[in-house]
Coordinates of C-alpha atoms and ligand atoms in Angstrom, one line a residue:
H1030 CA 64.1 34.8 -17.7
S1031 CA 64.7 31.3 -19.1
Q1032 CA 68.7 32.7 -19.7
K1033 CA 68.5 32.9 -15.7
F1034 CA 67.2 29.5 -15.7
W1035 CA 69.5 27.3 -18.0
S1036 CA 72.1 29.1 -16.4
L1037 CA 71.6 27.4 -12.7
S1038 CA 73.4 24.2 -11.9
R1039 CA 71.8 20.9 -12.3
Y1040 CA 70.8 19.9 -9.1
T1041 CA 69.3 23.3 -8.2
K1042 CA 67.1 22.5 -12.2
C1043 CA 66.3 19.3 -11.0
F1044 CA 65.3 20.3 -7.2
L1045 CA 63.2 23.0 -9.0
F1046 CA 61.9 20.2 -11.7
F1047 CA 60.7 17.9 -8.5
N1048 CA 58.9 20.6 -6.6
F1049 CA 57.0 21.7 -9.7
F1050 CA 55.6 18.1 -10.3
V1051 CA 54.6 17.4 -6.3
G1052 CA 52.8 20.9 -6.6
I1053 CA 51.0 20.0 -9.8
A1054 CA 50.0 16.2 -7.9
L1055 CA 48.4 18.0 -4.7
L1056 CA 46.9 20.5 -6.8
G1057 CA 45.2 17.4 -8.9
F1058 CA 44.7 15.9 -5.3
F1059 CA 43.3 18.6 -3.6
H1060 CA 40.8 19.4 -6.8
T1061 CA 39.3 15.7 -7.1
T1062 CA 39.2 15.9 -2.9
S1063 CA 37.1 18.8 -3.1
K1064 CA 35.2 18.0 -6.1
N1065 CA 34.4 14.5 -4.1
L1066 CA 33.4 16.6 -0.8
S1067 CA 31.6 18.9 -2.8
A1068 CA 29.6 15.8 -5.0
Q1069 CA 29.1 14.5 -1.5
L1070 CA 27.1 17.6 -0.2
L1071 CA 25.2 17.4 -3.4
V1072 CA 24.0 13.7 -3.0
T1073 CA 23.5 13.7 1.0
P1074 CA 19.9 13.8 1.4
T1075 CA 18.3 17.2 3.4
P1076 CA 17.1 15.5 6.4
C1077 CA 13.4 15.1 6.2
H1078 CA 10.4 15.6 8.0
A1079 CA 8.2 12.1 8.3
K1080 CA 4.5 12.7 6.6
T1081 CA 1.9 12.3 8.8
N1082 CA -0.8 13.5 6.7
V1083 CA -2.4 10.6 4.9
M1084 CA -5.1 9.4 2.8
F1085 CA -4.9 6.1 1.0
L1086 CA -7.6 4.8 -1.2
K1087 CA -8.2 1.6 -0.2
T1088 CA -8.7 -0.5 -3.4
H1089 CA -10.5 -4.1 -2.8
K1090 CA -8.6 -7.5 -3.4
T1091 CA -5.3 -5.6 -3.8
A1092 CA -2.9 -6.2 -0.9
S1093 CA -4.9 -3.0 0.8
S1094 CA -5.7 -4.9 4.4
T1095 CA -2.1 -5.1 4.7
V1096 CA -1.8 -1.7 3.8
L1097 CA -4.2 -0.8 6.1
N1098 CA -2.8 -2.1 9.3
I1099 CA 0.3 -0.4 8.2
L1100 CA -1.7 2.9 8.7
F1101 CA -3.5 1.6 11.7
R1102 CA -0.6 1.0 13.6
F1103 CA 1.2 4.4 12.1
T1104 CA -1.2 6.0 13.9
E1105 CA -1.5 4.7 17.4
K1106 CA 2.5 5.2 17.1
Y1107 CA 2.6 9.0 16.6
N1108 CA -0.4 9.3 18.6
L1109 CA -2.3 10.8 15.4
T1110 CA -6.4 11.0 14.0
I1111 CA -8.1 9.3 11.8
A1112 CA -10.9 9.8 10.1
L1113 CA -13.3 6.5 10.7
P1114 CA -16.7 5.4 9.4
A1115 CA -19.6 6.8 11.5
D1116 CA -22.0 5.1 13.7
Q1117 CA -22.1 1.2 13.2
R1118 CA -20.6 1.5 9.7
F1119 CA -17.2 -0.6 8.7
H1120 CA -16.7 1.2 5.8
L1121 CA -17.0 4.9 4.6
G1122 CA -20.0 4.4 2.8
Y1123 CA -18.7 2.1 -0.5
P1124 CA -19.6 1.6 -3.0
K1125 CA -21.5 5.4 -2.4
R1126 CA -19.6 8.2 -3.9
F1127 CA -17.9 9.5 -0.3
M1128 CA -19.3 12.5 1.3
T1129 CA -17.9 13.6 5.1
S1130 CA -21.1 12.8 6.9
F1131 CA -19.7 8.9 5.9
V1132 CA -16.6 10.0 9.0
E1133 CA -17.5 10.3 12.2
E1134 CA -17.5 13.6 14.1
F1135 CA -16.5 15.4 11.2
Q1136 CA -19.3 18.2 11.8
T1137 CA -16.8 18.6 15.3
K1138 CA -13.6 18.1 13.9
G1139 CA -13.0 19.7 10.4
Q1140 CA -10.1 19.2 8.9
N1141 CA -8.4 18.2 11.7
Y1142 CA -7.4 14.3 10.8
N1143 CA -4.0 12.9 10.1
I1144 CA -5.1 9.8 8.6
M1145 CA -8.1 8.1 6.2
C1146 CA -7.7 4.6 5.2
N1147 CA -11.0 2.6 5.2
H1148 CA -12.9 1.1 1.8
L1149 CA -14.5 4.5 0.3
R1150 CA -15.7 5.4 -3.2
F1151 CA -12.7 8.0 -4.6
N1152 CA -14.8 11.4 -4.9
P1153 CA -12.0 14.0 -4.2
S1154 CA -14.0 17.4 -3.8
E1155 CA -15.7 15.5 -0.6
V1156 CA -12.2 14.0 0.8
H1157 CA -10.6 17.4 0.6
K1158 CA -13.1 18.8 2.6
V1159 CA -12.1 15.9 5.3
M1160 CA -8.4 16.1 4.8
P1161 CA -5.2 19.1 5.7
G1162 CA -4.3 21.2 2.5
N1163 CA -1.3 19.2 2.6
T1164 CA -2.1 15.5 2.8
F1165 CA 0.1 13.0 1.0
Y1166 CA -2.6 10.8 -1.1
F1167 CA -1.7 7.4 -2.5
S1168 CA -3.5 4.3 -3.3
I1169 CA -2.6 1.0 -4.7
L1170 CA -3.1 -1.2 -8.1
R1171 CA -3.0 -5.0 -8.7
N1172 CA -2.4 -6.8 -12.1
P1173 CA -6.4 -7.2 -13.2
I1174 CA -5.4 -10.9 -14.0
F1175 CA -5.1 -12.0 -10.2
L1176 CA -7.3 -9.6 -8.9
L1177 CA -10.2 -10.8 -10.9
E1178 CA -9.7 -14.3 -9.6
S1179 CA -8.7 -12.8 -6.2
S1180 CA -12.1 -11.1 -6.0
Y1181 CA -14.5 -13.8 -7.8
V1182 CA -13.5 -16.1 -5.3
Y1183 CA -13.6 -13.5 -2.1
Y1184 CA -17.4 -12.0 -3.8
K1185 CA -18.9 -15.3 -5.1
N1186 CA -21.7 -15.1 -2.9
V1187 CA -21.8 -11.0 -3.3
A1188 CA -21.8 -10.4 -7.0
P1189 CA -24.0 -12.0 -8.8
A1190 CA -22.2 -12.3 -12.2
F1191 CA -20.1 -14.8 -9.8
S1192 CA -22.8 -16.6 -7.6
S1193 CA -24.7 -17.0 -11.4
S1194 CA -21.5 -18.9 -12.8
K1195 CA -19.6 -22.2 -11.9
D1196 CA -16.0 -21.1 -11.6
V1197 CA -13.9 -18.1 -12.9
N1198 CA -12.9 -20.0 -16.0
E1199 CA -16.8 -20.1 -16.9
Y1200 CA -17.5 -16.9 -15.8
L1201 CA -14.9 -15.3 -18.4
A1202 CA -15.9 -17.6 -21.5
S1203 CA -18.9 -15.4 -21.3
P1204 CA -19.3 -12.6 -19.2
L1205 CA -22.1 -11.1 -20.6
K1206 CA -24.7 -14.0 -19.9
Y1207 CA -23.8 -13.4 -16.1
Y1208 CA -23.3 -10.0 -15.8
R1209 CA -26.0 -7.3 -15.9
E1210 CA -25.8 -3.9 -15.4
E1211 CA -28.7 -3.7 -13.8
D1212 CA -26.9 -5.0 -10.5
Y1213 CA -24.7 -2.4 -10.7
T1214 CA -24.1 -1.8 -7.1
K1215 CA -23.4 -5.3 -6.4
N1216 CA -21.4 -6.4 -9.6
I1217 CA -18.8 -3.8 -8.9
Y1218 CA -16.6 -6.5 -8.1
A1219 CA -17.3 -8.6 -11.5
K1220 CA -15.7 -5.7 -13.8
N1221 CA -13.0 -2.8 -14.1
N1222 CA -13.2 -2.8 -10.0
M1223 CA -10.6 -0.8 -9.7
W1224 CA -11.7 2.1 -11.9
F1225 CA -14.8 2.2 -10.0
D1226 CA -13.0 2.4 -6.8
F1227 CA -11.0 5.8 -8.6
G1228 CA -14.6 7.1 -8.1
Y1229 CA -15.3 6.4 -12.5
D1230 CA -17.6 4.6 -14.3
N1231 CA -16.9 0.9 -14.3
N1232 CA -19.0 -0.1 -17.5
A1233 CA -17.8 2.9 -19.7
E1234 CA -16.8 2.7 -23.2
G1235 CA -13.0 2.7 -23.2
N1236 CA -11.6 5.0 -25.7
E1237 CA -8.8 6.1 -26.1
N1238 CA -9.3 9.9 -25.0
Y1239 CA -11.5 9.2 -22.1
T1240 CA -9.3 6.8 -20.9
Q1241 CA -6.0 9.2 -20.9
E1242 CA -8.1 11.8 -19.7
V1243 CA -9.0 9.4 -16.5
L1244 CA -5.4 8.5 -16.1
K1245 CA -5.0 12.2 -15.9
E1246 CA -6.8 13.5 -13.2
I1247 CA -5.7 10.3 -11.1
E1248 CA -2.1 11.4 -11.9
Q1249 CA -3.5 14.6 -10.4
N1250 CA -5.4 13.6 -7.5
F1251 CA -2.5 11.1 -6.0
H1252 CA 0.8 11.8 -5.3
L1253 CA 1.6 7.8 -5.2
I1254 CA 0.3 4.6 -7.5
L1255 CA 1.9 1.4 -5.7
I1256 CA 1.6 -2.1 -7.4
A1257 CA 0.5 -4.9 -5.2
D1258 CA 2.8 -7.6 -7.7
Y1259 CA 5.8 -5.9 -6.1
F1260 CA 4.4 -5.4 -2.7
D1261 CA 7.9 -5.1 -1.2
E1262 CA 9.2 -2.7 -3.3
S1263 CA 6.3 -0.4 -3.0
M1264 CA 6.7 -0.3 0.5
I1265 CA 10.8 1.0 0.1
L1266 CA 9.1 3.4 -2.3
L1267 CA 6.6 4.5 0.1
K1268 CA 9.0 4.9 3.2
H1269 CA 11.5 6.8 0.9
T1270 CA 8.7 9.0 -0.7
L1271 CA 6.7 10.0 3.0
C1272 CA 10.4 9.9 5.3
W1273 CA 9.4 7.4 6.9
D1274 CA 11.7 4.8 8.8
L1275 CA 12.3 1.0 7.8
D1276 CA 10.1 -0.1 10.6
D1277 CA 6.9 1.7 9.8
V1278 CA 6.1 -0.6 6.4
I1279 CA 7.0 -4.1 7.9
Y1280 CA 4.2 -6.2 7.5
F1281 CA 2.8 -9.3 7.6
K1282 CA 0.7 -10.6 4.6
L1283 CA -3.3 -10.2 5.7
N1284 CA -6.1 -11.3 3.9
S1285 CA -4.5 -14.2 2.0
R1286 CA -6.4 -17.5 1.1
S1287 CA -5.7 -20.8 1.4
N1288 CA -3.9 -22.4 -1.9
D1289 CA -7.1 -24.9 -2.3
T1290 CA -9.2 -21.9 -2.4
V1291 CA -7.4 -20.5 -5.6
Q1292 CA -8.9 -21.2 -8.7
T1293 CA -6.4 -21.9 -11.8
L1294 CA -7.3 -19.6 -14.4
T1295 CA -7.0 -20.8 -18.1
P1296 CA -4.4 -19.0 -20.5
E1297 CA -7.5 -17.8 -22.4
S1298 CA -9.5 -16.2 -19.1
K1299 CA -6.1 -14.8 -18.6
E1300 CA -6.4 -12.8 -21.8
R1301 CA -9.9 -12.7 -22.0
I1302 CA -9.5 -10.5 -18.6
K1303 CA -7.4 -7.6 -20.3
T1304 CA -10.5 -7.2 -22.5
W1305 CA -13.4 -7.4 -20.3
C1306 CA -11.2 -5.3 -17.6
S1307 CA -9.7 -3.1 -20.0
L1308 CA -10.2 -0.3 -18.3
D1309 CA -8.3 -1.5 -15.1
W1310 CA -5.7 -3.3 -18.0
N1311 CA -4.9 0.2 -18.8
L1312 CA -5.0 1.6 -15.7
Y1313 CA -2.4 -0.8 -14.4
L1314 CA -0.5 -0.7 -17.3
H1315 CA 0.1 2.9 -17.2
F1316 CA 1.0 3.2 -13.1
N1317 CA 3.1 0.2 -13.4
R1318 CA 5.1 1.4 -15.8
S1319 CA 5.0 5.3 -13.7
F1320 CA 5.8 2.9 -10.8
W1321 CA 9.0 1.8 -11.6
R1322 CA 10.2 4.8 -13.6
R1323 CA 10.0 6.5 -10.1
I1324 CA 12.0 4.0 -8.3
E1325 CA 14.7 4.7 -11.2
E1326 CA 14.6 8.5 -11.0
T1327 CA 14.5 8.2 -6.9
I1328 CA 15.8 5.2 -5.2
G1329 CA 17.9 3.4 -8.0
L1330 CA 17.3 -0.2 -8.7
E1331 CA 20.7 -1.5 -6.8
E1332 CA 19.5 0.6 -3.4
L1333 CA 16.1 -0.6 -4.2
E1334 CA 17.0 -4.0 -4.3
K1335 CA 19.3 -3.7 -0.9
E1336 CA 16.3 -1.6 0.7
V1337 CA 14.3 -4.9 -0.1
N1338 CA 16.6 -7.5 1.3
H1339 CA 16.5 -5.4 4.4
L1340 CA 12.9 -5.8 4.8
R1341 CA 12.4 -9.2 4.3
M1342 CA 15.3 -10.0 7.0
R1343 CA 13.5 -7.4 9.5
Q1344 CA 9.9 -9.0 8.6
K1345 CA 11.6 -12.3 9.1
E1346 CA 13.3 -11.7 12.2
L1347 CA 9.7 -10.3 13.4
M1348 CA 8.0 -13.6 12.2
E1349 CA 10.2 -15.7 14.6
T1350 CA 9.7 -13.6 17.7
C1351 CA 6.0 -13.2 16.7
L1352 CA 4.6 -16.2 15.3
L1353 CA 4.1 -20.0 16.2
G1354 CA 5.1 -22.2 13.3
Q1355 CA 6.0 -19.3 11.9
E1356 CA 2.9 -18.5 9.1
A1357 CA -0.5 -17.9 8.0
V1358 CA -2.7 -21.0 8.7
V1359 CA -6.2 -21.8 7.7
K1360 CA -9.0 -20.4 10.1
T1361 CA -9.9 -23.8 11.7
H1362 CA -6.2 -23.4 13.0
I1363 CA -6.7 -19.9 14.4
K1364 CA -6.6 -20.5 17.9
D1365 CA -7.0 -16.9 19.6
K1366 CA -10.9 -16.1 18.0
T1367 CA -10.5 -12.6 18.3
L1368 CA -7.7 -12.6 15.8
L1369 CA -9.7 -14.5 13.2
P1370 CA -9.7 -12.8 10.0
F1371 CA -13.3 -11.9 8.2
Q1372 CA -14.1 -14.9 6.0
S1373 CA -16.2 -14.5 3.0
G1374 CA -17.6 -16.4 -0.4
D1375 CA -15.6 -19.5 -1.4
A1376 CA -12.4 -18.4 0.3
N1377 CA -10.5 -19.7 2.9
I1378 CA -9.0 -16.3 4.4
L1379 CA -5.7 -17.0 6.3
G1380 CA -4.5 -15.6 9.7
Y1381 CA -1.8 -16.1 12.1
N1382 CA -1.3 -17.9 15.7
I1383 CA 1.5 -15.7 18.2
R1384 CA 3.9 -17.1 20.5
P1385 CA 2.8 -18.0 23.8
D1386 CA 5.9 -17.0 25.8
L1387 CA 5.9 -13.3 25.2
N1388 CA 5.9 -10.8 27.3
N1389 CA 3.5 -7.9 27.7
E1390 CA 4.9 -5.2 25.1
T1391 CA 6.0 -7.9 22.9
L1392 CA 2.7 -9.7 22.5
K1393 CA 1.2 -6.2 22.6
N1394 CA 3.3 -5.3 18.9
C1395 CA 3.1 -8.9 17.6
Q1396 CA -0.8 -8.9 18.5
K1397 CA -0.9 -5.5 16.3
M1398 CA 0.7 -7.1 13.2
I1399 CA -2.2 -9.2 12.6
V1400 CA -5.1 -8.2 14.5
P1401 CA -7.7 -7.9 11.1
E1402 CA -9.4 -4.8 9.8
L1403 CA -12.5 -4.9 11.4
Q1404 CA -10.8 -5.6 14.9
Y1405 CA -8.3 -3.0 14.4
M1406 CA -10.6 -0.4 13.2
S1407 CA -13.4 -1.0 16.3
Y1408 CA -10.2 -1.0 18.7
L1409 CA -9.5 2.8 16.9
Y1410 CA -12.9 3.7 17.2
S1411 CA -13.7 2.8 20.9
L1412 CA -10.2 5.3 21.6
Q1413 CA -10.8 8.0 19.0
H1414 CA -14.5 8.4 20.6
P1415 CA -14.9 6.8 23.9
H1416 CA -18.5 7.9 24.4
K1417 CA -20.1 6.4 21.3
K1418 CA -21.4 3.4 20.9
R1419 CA -18.8 0.5 20.5
K1420 CA -19.0 -0.8 16.5
P1421 CA -21.0 -4.1 16.5
L1422 CA -18.4 -6.5 16.5
D1423 CA -18.4 -9.8 18.2
L1424 CA -15.0 -10.1 19.0
P1425 CA -13.1 -9.0 22.3
L1426 CA -10.2 -7.5 21.4
P1427 CA -7.1 -9.3 22.2
W1428 CA -5.2 -6.1 24.2
S1429 CA -8.2 -4.1 25.6
S1430 CA -10.6 -6.6 26.5
S1431 CA -12.5 -3.7 28.9
L1432 CA -13.4 -2.0 25.9
E1433 CA -14.5 -4.2 23.5
K1434 CA -18.0 -6.2 24.6
T1435 CA -20.4 -6.0 21.3
R1436 CA -21.7 -8.2 18.8
V1437 CA -20.4 -9.1 15.1
P1438 CA -21.1 -8.4 11.8
S1439 CA -22.7 -11.6 10.1
Q1440 CA -20.1 -14.3 8.1
N1441 CA -21.3 -15.4 4.7
Ligands
PPS1037 N1 2.2 -8.3 1.2 C1 1.4 -8.9 0.0 N2 1.9 -9.0 -0.6 C2 0.9 -9.2 -1.8 N3 -0.4 -9.7 -1.6 C3 -0.8 -9.3 -0.9 C4 0.0 -9.1 0.1 N4 -1.4 -9.0 1.4 C5 -1.9 -9.3 0.9 N5 -1.6 -9.8 -0.2 C6 -3.3 -10.2 -1.2 O1 -4.0 -9.6 -1.0 C7 -5.5 -9.8 -1.5 C8 -6.6 -9.2 -0.2 O2 -6.2 -8.4 -0.9 P1 -7.5 -7.2 0.0 O3 -6.4 -6.8 1.3 O4 -7.5 -5.5 -0.3 O5 -8.5 -7.4 -0.1 S1 -9.8 -6.4 0.7 O6 -10.5 -6.0 -0.7 O7 -9.7 -5.8 1.8 O8 -10.8 -7.8 1.4 C9 -5.0 -11.1 -1.3 O9 -4.7 -11.7 -2.2 P2 -5.2 -13.4 -2.6 O10 -4.3 -14.3 -1.8 O11 -5.5 -13.4 -4.3 O12 -7.3 -13.1 -2.5 C10 -4.1 -11.6 -0.8 O13 -3.2 -12.4 -0.3

């Protein structure tokens, strides 16, 4: 064969060589194209279904009211059922460990709730009786340094450890002077409050074995732990994990304070919080690490940044549409008193004013983004339990004045 080939004319040989190289080039082209195609098929996410059975453990002073508002709006948008506090209660029995009897109509509804998200102290066996088997469990943590300062101001009149000290720095200089374990139920805000909310002993000795065991248990009970200090990143991770739309996690920051009611922690105080609240500190460090690991393994940092930017753009757009002045205002500047957030301790909790020129539909959507927790919960309660006595809330609700005509919980 090789002899035959060499006896061919120069032109024929050139022609054959040319064909040979074109063939190789085409082969290479099709090979890479098909490789790209199959790679594309591999990375194209299989279409997912939005998860609608969700339990959120609402921890204290961790941006959890903002998450609650997101979940309340989601409940309404998809016509879901929600496990709300029974009778005249505003919480699901907190600080008692959760019991099914704290839920309105549990006896008749059984395991037929989609959402549960009001304050409760976690108690897995009882929570599991209320929520369906395929429920998604998540919660949120905040850096204990900022959390403790926020709690100090907000629970100043509730926790004896706080009310008996002058300010947060004085408290942290010698907490044992003010913190008495006998005041157990009222002092929960003054030491390892997140640990307590997850159902554990906030006064426990934090040895390595015990801490690791608790962390493992929390990992088994919860599918996701968000971090309030990276709230927007948390919302993107939540959206991806639950297969929700971007608009489902757009929010306005709720329950924040005026700057003049924020106390400045000294560097020493900041260090002391790490030891005084060492259980919470370890909890935070552990889940902050797993939060970022999860992001890297799923969304990736580059995509995360893109989506966080989208979220902020959409949030800005909605703030321009909805809000007068486009920012939170102090309580005395809130014009519509039905939108006044609950005030507590030394904190001046901020609220919002809605633009006066909105059409009905937009007005309603905007109001839902800023209506404070107690008002929104009472509204959902009267919708889901129309035959029950209304929650004892003084404030009529902006979009259903006929439903709401009852009295306020006392403000301290
Ligand atoms: N989106 C977002 N990002 C970051 N931080 C936020 C957000 N929303 C609320 N917050 C801050 O969370 C604090 C209120 O927490 P909670 O709503 O959990 O409080 S409560 O326990 O329900 O009373 C409160 O903290 P402080 O202002 O330090 O008190 C809020 O400012």
